[in-house]
């Protein structure tokens, strides 16, 4: 199982880093189906990043 190293930028209430496995990214955790598909398709070493929103929110995830 792949490991996902995630970072929530300071625009998020609970910003900081965390590690997750692929089963974390599911509809029960409020992830959209198309994002779940994209996340599960990532290969080791790839990075997935959300847009930087006007209020400064940024999410970055690396697959290990």
PDB file of N, CA and C in Angstrom:
ATOM      1  N   UNK A   1       0.840  -1.181   0.000  1.00  0.00           N
ATOM      2  CA  UNK A   1       0.000   0.000   0.000  1.00  0.00           C
ATOM      3  C   UNK A   1       0.891   1.253   0.000  1.00  0.00           C
ATOM      4  N   UNK A   2       0.518   2.229  -0.801  1.00  0.00           N
ATOM      5  CA  UNK A   2       1.285   3.458  -0.888  1.00  0.00           C
ATOM      6  C   UNK A   2       1.075   4.318   0.361  1.00  0.00           C
ATOM      7  N   UNK A   3       2.097   5.110   0.679  1.00  0.00           N
ATOM      8  CA  UNK A   3       2.008   6.047   1.793  1.00  0.00           C
ATOM      9  C   UNK A   3       1.941   7.460   1.207  1.00  0.00           C
ATOM     10  N   UNK A   4       1.047   8.279   1.740  1.00  0.00           N
ATOM     11  CA  UNK A   4       0.857   9.646   1.272  1.00  0.00           C
ATOM     12  C   UNK A   4       1.287  10.602   2.372  1.00  0.00           C
ATOM     13  N   UNK A   5       2.258  11.456   2.077  1.00  0.00           N
ATOM     14  CA  UNK A   5       2.720  12.460   3.016  1.00  0.00           C
ATOM     15  C   UNK A   5       2.026  13.764   2.632  1.00  0.00           C
ATOM     16  N   UNK A   6       1.195  14.286   3.526  1.00  0.00           N
ATOM     17  CA  UNK A   6       0.336  15.426   3.230  1.00  0.00           C
ATOM     18  C   UNK A   6       0.747  16.647   4.034  1.00  0.00           C
ATOM     19  N   UNK A   7       0.565  17.806   3.426  1.00  0.00           N
ATOM     20  CA  UNK A   7       0.809  19.060   4.129  1.00  0.00           C
ATOM     21  C   UNK A   7      -0.328  20.024   3.851  1.00  0.00           C
ATOM     22  N   UNK A   8      -0.943  20.510   4.921  1.00  0.00           N
ATOM     23  CA  UNK A   8      -1.989  21.526   4.822  1.00  0.00           C
ATOM     24  C   UNK A   8      -1.354  22.859   5.175  1.00  0.00           C
ATOM     25  N   UNK A   9      -1.430  23.820   4.261  1.00  0.00           N
ATOM     26  CA  UNK A   9      -0.839  25.132   4.484  1.00  0.00           C
ATOM     27  C   UNK A   9      -1.523  25.911   5.603  1.00  0.00           C
ATOM     28  N   UNK A  10      -0.962  27.061   5.932  1.00  0.00           N
ATOM     29  CA  UNK A  10      -1.447  27.841   7.062  1.00  0.00           C
ATOM     30  C   UNK A  10      -2.860  28.383   6.884  1.00  0.00           C
ATOM     31  N   UNK A  11      -3.402  28.352   5.672  1.00  0.00           N
ATOM     32  CA  UNK A  11      -4.776  28.787   5.473  1.00  0.00           C
ATOM     33  C   UNK A  11      -5.803  27.840   6.075  1.00  0.00           C
ATOM     34  N   UNK A  12      -5.367  26.638   6.442  1.00  0.00           N
ATOM     35  CA  UNK A  12      -6.268  25.659   7.052  1.00  0.00           C
ATOM     36  C   UNK A  12      -6.236  25.777   8.568  1.00  0.00           C
ATOM     37  N   UNK A  13      -7.361  25.498   9.189  1.00  0.00           N
ATOM     38  CA  UNK A  13      -7.456  25.585  10.649  1.00  0.00           C
ATOM     39  C   UNK A  13      -6.444  24.661  11.321  1.00  0.00           C
ATOM     40  N   UNK A  14      -6.354  23.426  10.879  1.00  0.00           N
ATOM     41  CA  UNK A  14      -5.417  22.452  11.451  1.00  0.00           C
ATOM     42  C   UNK A  14      -4.261  22.231  10.484  1.00  0.00           C
ATOM     43  N   UNK A  15      -3.445  23.253  10.273  1.00  0.00           N
ATOM     44  CA  UNK A  15      -2.367  23.111   9.297  1.00  0.00           C
ATOM     45  C   UNK A  15      -1.215  22.298   9.877  1.00  0.00           C
ATOM     46  N   UNK A  16      -0.460  21.689   8.978  1.00  0.00           N
ATOM     47  CA  UNK A  16       0.666  20.862   9.374  1.00  0.00           C
ATOM     48  C   UNK A  16       0.761  19.638   8.491  1.00  0.00           C
ATOM     49  N   UNK A  17       1.627  18.716   8.864  1.00  0.00           N
ATOM     50  CA  UNK A  17       1.893  17.527   8.056  1.00  0.00           C
ATOM     51  C   UNK A  17       1.283  16.283   8.698  1.00  0.00           C
ATOM     52  N   UNK A  18       0.963  15.305   7.844  1.00  0.00           N
ATOM     53  CA  UNK A  18       0.438  14.026   8.321  1.00  0.00           C
ATOM     54  C   UNK A  18       0.716  12.966   7.272  1.00  0.00           C
ATOM     55  N   UNK A  19       0.716  11.713   7.681  1.00  0.00           N
ATOM     56  CA  UNK A  19       0.867  10.598   6.754  1.00  0.00           C
ATOM     57  C   UNK A  19      -0.432   9.799   6.741  1.00  0.00           C
ATOM     58  N   UNK A  20      -0.812   9.359   5.532  1.00  0.00           N
ATOM     59  CA  UNK A  20      -2.026   8.563   5.372  1.00  0.00           C
ATOM     60  C   UNK A  20      -1.767   7.424   4.401  1.00  0.00           C
ATOM     61  N   UNK A  21      -2.606   6.395   4.464  1.00  0.00           N
ATOM     62  CA  UNK A  21      -2.615   5.360   3.445  1.00  0.00           C
ATOM     63  C   UNK A  21      -3.777   5.665   2.501  1.00  0.00           C
ATOM     64  N   UNK A  22      -3.841   4.974   1.376  1.00  0.00           N
ATOM     65  CA  UNK A  22      -4.827   5.298   0.346  1.00  0.00           C
ATOM     66  C   UNK A  22      -6.274   5.145   0.820  1.00  0.00           C
ATOM     67  N   UNK A  23      -6.523   4.306   1.826  1.00  0.00           N
ATOM     68  CA  UNK A  23      -7.907   4.136   2.279  1.00  0.00           C
ATOM     69  C   UNK A  23      -8.457   5.367   3.006  1.00  0.00           C
ATOM     70  N   UNK A  24      -7.594   6.326   3.369  1.00  0.00           N
ATOM     71  CA  UNK A  24      -8.043   7.571   3.990  1.00  0.00           C
ATOM     72  C   UNK A  24      -8.828   8.435   3.000  1.00  0.00           C
ATOM     73  N   UNK A  25      -8.468   8.353   1.719  1.00  0.00           N
ATOM     74  CA  UNK A  25      -9.063   9.210   0.697  1.00  0.00           C
ATOM     75  C   UNK A  25     -10.322   8.546   0.146  1.00  0.00           C
ATOM     76  N   UNK A  26     -11.435   8.785   0.825  1.00  0.00           N
ATOM     77  CA  UNK A  26     -12.698   8.146   0.466  1.00  0.00           C
ATOM     78  C   UNK A  26     -13.841   9.153   0.619  1.00  0.00           C
ATOM     79  N   UNK A  27     -15.000   8.783   0.107  1.00  0.00           N
ATOM     80  CA  UNK A  27     -16.158   9.677   0.194  1.00  0.00           C
ATOM     81  C   UNK A  27     -16.583   9.913   1.644  1.00  0.00           C
ATOM     82  N   UNK A  28     -16.369   8.932   2.520  1.00  0.00           N
ATOM     83  CA  UNK A  28     -16.705   9.114   3.941  1.00  0.00           C
ATOM     84  C   UNK A  28     -15.892  10.241   4.581  1.00  0.00           C
ATOM     85  N   UNK A  29     -14.713  10.525   4.015  1.00  0.00           N
ATOM     86  CA  UNK A  29     -13.865  11.618   4.506  1.00  0.00           C
ATOM     87  C   UNK A  29     -14.011  12.866   3.631  1.00  0.00           C
ATOM     88  N   UNK A  30     -15.113  12.938   2.901  1.00  0.00           N
ATOM     89  CA  UNK A  30     -15.489  14.121   2.104  1.00  0.00           C
ATOM     90  C   UNK A  30     -14.606  14.363   0.879  1.00  0.00           C
ATOM     91  N   UNK A  31     -14.028  13.313   0.323  1.00  0.00           N
ATOM     92  CA  UNK A  31     -13.274  13.449  -0.932  1.00  0.00           C
ATOM     93  C   UNK A  31     -14.203  13.132  -2.092  1.00  0.00           C
ATOM     94  N   UNK A  32     -14.121  13.939  -3.140  1.00  0.00           N
ATOM     95  CA  UNK A  32     -14.943  13.738  -4.333  1.00  0.00           C
ATOM     96  C   UNK A  32     -14.446  12.508  -5.095  1.00  0.00           C
ATOM     97  N   UNK A  33     -15.357  11.742  -5.743  1.00  0.00           N
ATOM     98  CA  UNK A  33     -14.949  10.527  -6.470  1.00  0.00           C
ATOM     99  C   UNK A  33     -13.846  10.766  -7.498  1.00  0.00           C
ATOM    100  N   UNK A  34     -13.912  11.883  -8.234  1.00  0.00           N
ATOM    101  CA  UNK A  34     -12.872  12.128  -9.238  1.00  0.00           C
ATOM    102  C   UNK A  34     -11.514  12.386  -8.579  1.00  0.00           C
ATOM    103  N   UNK A  35     -11.503  13.004  -7.394  1.00  0.00           N
ATOM    104  CA  UNK A  35     -10.240  13.212  -6.692  1.00  0.00           C
ATOM    105  C   UNK A  35      -9.713  11.904  -6.133  1.00  0.00           C
ATOM    106  N   UNK A  36     -10.593  11.038  -5.654  1.00  0.00           N
ATOM    107  CA  UNK A  36     -10.181   9.727  -5.156  1.00  0.00           C
ATOM    108  C   UNK A  36      -9.505   8.944  -6.275  1.00  0.00           C
ATOM    109  N   UNK A  37     -10.090   8.972  -7.464  1.00  0.00           N
ATOM    110  CA  UNK A  37      -9.508   8.267  -8.618  1.00  0.00           C
ATOM    111  C   UNK A  37      -8.127   8.827  -8.940  1.00  0.00           C
ATOM    112  N   UNK A  38      -8.004  10.164  -8.983  1.00  0.00           N
ATOM    113  CA  UNK A  38      -6.718  10.799  -9.300  1.00  0.00           C
ATOM    114  C   UNK A  38      -5.661  10.465  -8.255  1.00  0.00           C
ATOM    115  N   UNK A  39      -6.054  10.490  -6.978  1.00  0.00           N
ATOM    116  CA  UNK A  39      -5.108  10.206  -5.897  1.00  0.00           C
ATOM    117  C   UNK A  39      -4.630   8.757  -5.971  1.00  0.00           C
ATOM    118  N   UNK A  40      -5.536   7.822  -6.193  1.00  0.00           N
ATOM    119  CA  UNK A  40      -5.159   6.405  -6.256  1.00  0.00           C
ATOM    120  C   UNK A  40      -4.303   6.083  -7.472  1.00  0.00           C
ATOM    121  N   UNK A  41      -4.374   6.915  -8.510  1.00  0.00           N
ATOM    122  CA  UNK A  41      -3.583   6.691  -9.719  1.00  0.00           C
ATOM    123  C   UNK A  41      -2.145   7.209  -9.594  1.00  0.00           C
ATOM    124  N   UNK A  42      -1.855   7.961  -8.550  1.00  0.00           N
ATOM    125  CA  UNK A  42      -0.509   8.506  -8.373  1.00  0.00           C
ATOM    126  C   UNK A  42       0.513   7.399  -8.151  1.00  0.00           C
ATOM    127  N   UNK A  43       1.688   7.613  -8.689  1.00  0.00           N
ATOM    128  CA  UNK A  43       2.798   6.678  -8.506  1.00  0.00           C
ATOM    129  C   UNK A  43       3.747   7.222  -7.441  1.00  0.00           C
ATOM    130  N   UNK A  44       4.576   6.355  -6.896  1.00  0.00           N
ATOM    131  CA  UNK A  44       5.561   6.761  -5.902  1.00  0.00           C
ATOM    132  C   UNK A  44       6.448   7.864  -6.480  1.00  0.00           C
ATOM    133  N   UNK A  45       6.651   8.910  -5.699  1.00  0.00           N
ATOM    134  CA  UNK A  45       7.469  10.038  -6.130  1.00  0.00           C
ATOM    135  C   UNK A  45       6.678  11.187  -6.723  1.00  0.00           C
ATOM    136  N   UNK A  46       5.423  10.951  -7.091  1.00  0.00           N
ATOM    137  CA  UNK A  46       4.612  12.016  -7.669  1.00  0.00           C
ATOM    138  C   UNK A  46       4.028  12.898  -6.579  1.00  0.00           C
ATOM    139  N   UNK A  47       3.677  14.122  -6.981  1.00  0.00           N
ATOM    140  CA  UNK A  47       3.105  15.099  -6.060  1.00  0.00           C
ATOM    141  C   UNK A  47       1.753  15.527  -6.591  1.00  0.00           C
ATOM    142  N   UNK A  48       0.783  15.666  -5.698  1.00  0.00           N
ATOM    143  CA  UNK A  48      -0.551  16.156  -6.039  1.00  0.00           C
ATOM    144  C   UNK A  48      -0.776  17.405  -5.221  1.00  0.00           C
ATOM    145  N   UNK A  49      -1.208  18.471  -5.860  1.00  0.00           N
ATOM    146  CA  UNK A  49      -1.364  19.738  -5.160  1.00  0.00           C
ATOM    147  C   UNK A  49      -2.671  20.386  -5.556  1.00  0.00           C
ATOM    148  N   UNK A  50      -3.374  20.915  -4.589  1.00  0.00           N
ATOM    149  CA  UNK A  50      -4.582  21.661  -4.900  1.00  0.00           C
ATOM    150  C   UNK A  50      -4.195  23.062  -5.335  1.00  0.00           C
ATOM    151  N   UNK A  51      -5.163  23.781  -5.835  1.00  0.00           N
ATOM    152  CA  UNK A  51      -4.939  25.168  -6.181  1.00  0.00           C
ATOM    153  C   UNK A  51      -4.676  25.977  -4.918  1.00  0.00           C
ATOM    154  N   UNK A  52      -3.971  27.073  -5.072  1.00  0.00           N
ATOM    155  CA  UNK A  52      -3.794  27.989  -3.956  1.00  0.00           C
ATOM    156  C   UNK A  52      -4.972  28.950  -4.019  1.00  0.00           C
ATOM    157  N   UNK A  53      -5.853  28.851  -3.057  1.00  0.00           N
ATOM    158  CA  UNK A  53      -7.072  29.644  -3.055  1.00  0.00           C
ATOM    159  C   UNK A  53      -6.769  31.086  -2.663  1.00  0.00           C
ATOM    160  N   UNK A  54      -7.667  32.008  -2.990  1.00  0.00           N
ATOM    161  CA  UNK A  54      -7.434  33.426  -2.655  1.00  0.00           C
ATOM    162  C   UNK A  54      -7.167  33.662  -1.163  1.00  0.00           C
ATOM    163  N   UNK A  55      -7.790  32.863  -0.305  1.00  0.00           N
ATOM    164  CA  UNK A  55      -7.559  33.053   1.132  1.00  0.00           C
ATOM    165  C   UNK A  55      -6.264  32.396   1.609  1.00  0.00           C
ATOM    166  N   UNK A  56      -5.480  31.835   0.703  1.00  0.00           N
ATOM    167  CA  UNK A  56      -4.163  31.308   1.047  1.00  0.00           C
ATOM    168  C   UNK A  56      -4.090  29.830   1.349  1.00  0.00           C
ATOM    169  N   UNK A  57      -5.187  29.104   1.167  1.00  0.00           N
ATOM    170  CA  UNK A  57      -5.159  27.672   1.469  1.00  0.00           C
ATOM    171  C   UNK A  57      -4.375  26.908   0.407  1.00  0.00           C
ATOM    172  N   UNK A  58      -3.573  25.998   0.851  1.00  0.00           N
ATOM    173  CA  UNK A  58      -2.817  25.158  -0.078  1.00  0.00           C
ATOM    174  C   UNK A  58      -2.658  23.768   0.533  1.00  0.00           C
ATOM    175  N   UNK A  59      -2.811  22.736  -0.303  1.00  0.00           N
ATOM    176  CA  UNK A  59      -2.650  21.358   0.128  1.00  0.00           C
ATOM    177  C   UNK A  59      -1.681  20.676  -0.822  1.00  0.00           C
ATOM    178  N   UNK A  60      -0.675  20.045  -0.288  1.00  0.00           N
ATOM    179  CA  UNK A  60       0.337  19.345  -1.096  1.00  0.00           C
ATOM    180  C   UNK A  60       0.473  17.929  -0.560  1.00  0.00           C
ATOM    181  N   UNK A  61       0.563  16.958  -1.472  1.00  0.00           N
ATOM    182  CA  UNK A  61       0.700  15.569  -1.064  1.00  0.00           C
ATOM    183  C   UNK A  61       1.740  14.880  -1.948  1.00  0.00           C
ATOM    184  N   UNK A  62       2.637  14.141  -1.320  1.00  0.00           N
ATOM    185  CA  UNK A  62       3.669  13.387  -2.036  1.00  0.00           C
ATOM    186  C   UNK A  62       3.465  11.905  -1.757  1.00  0.00           C
ATOM    187  N   UNK A  63       3.660  11.071  -2.749  1.00  0.00           N
ATOM    188  CA  UNK A  63       3.489   9.630  -2.595  1.00  0.00           C
ATOM    189  C   UNK A  63       4.857   8.992  -2.346  1.00  0.00           C
ATOM    190  N   UNK A  64       4.917   8.160  -1.322  1.00  0.00           N
ATOM    191  CA  UNK A  64       6.181   7.454  -1.007  1.00  0.00           C
ATOM    192  C   UNK A  64       5.973   5.956  -1.051  1.00  0.00           C
TER     193      UNK A  64
END
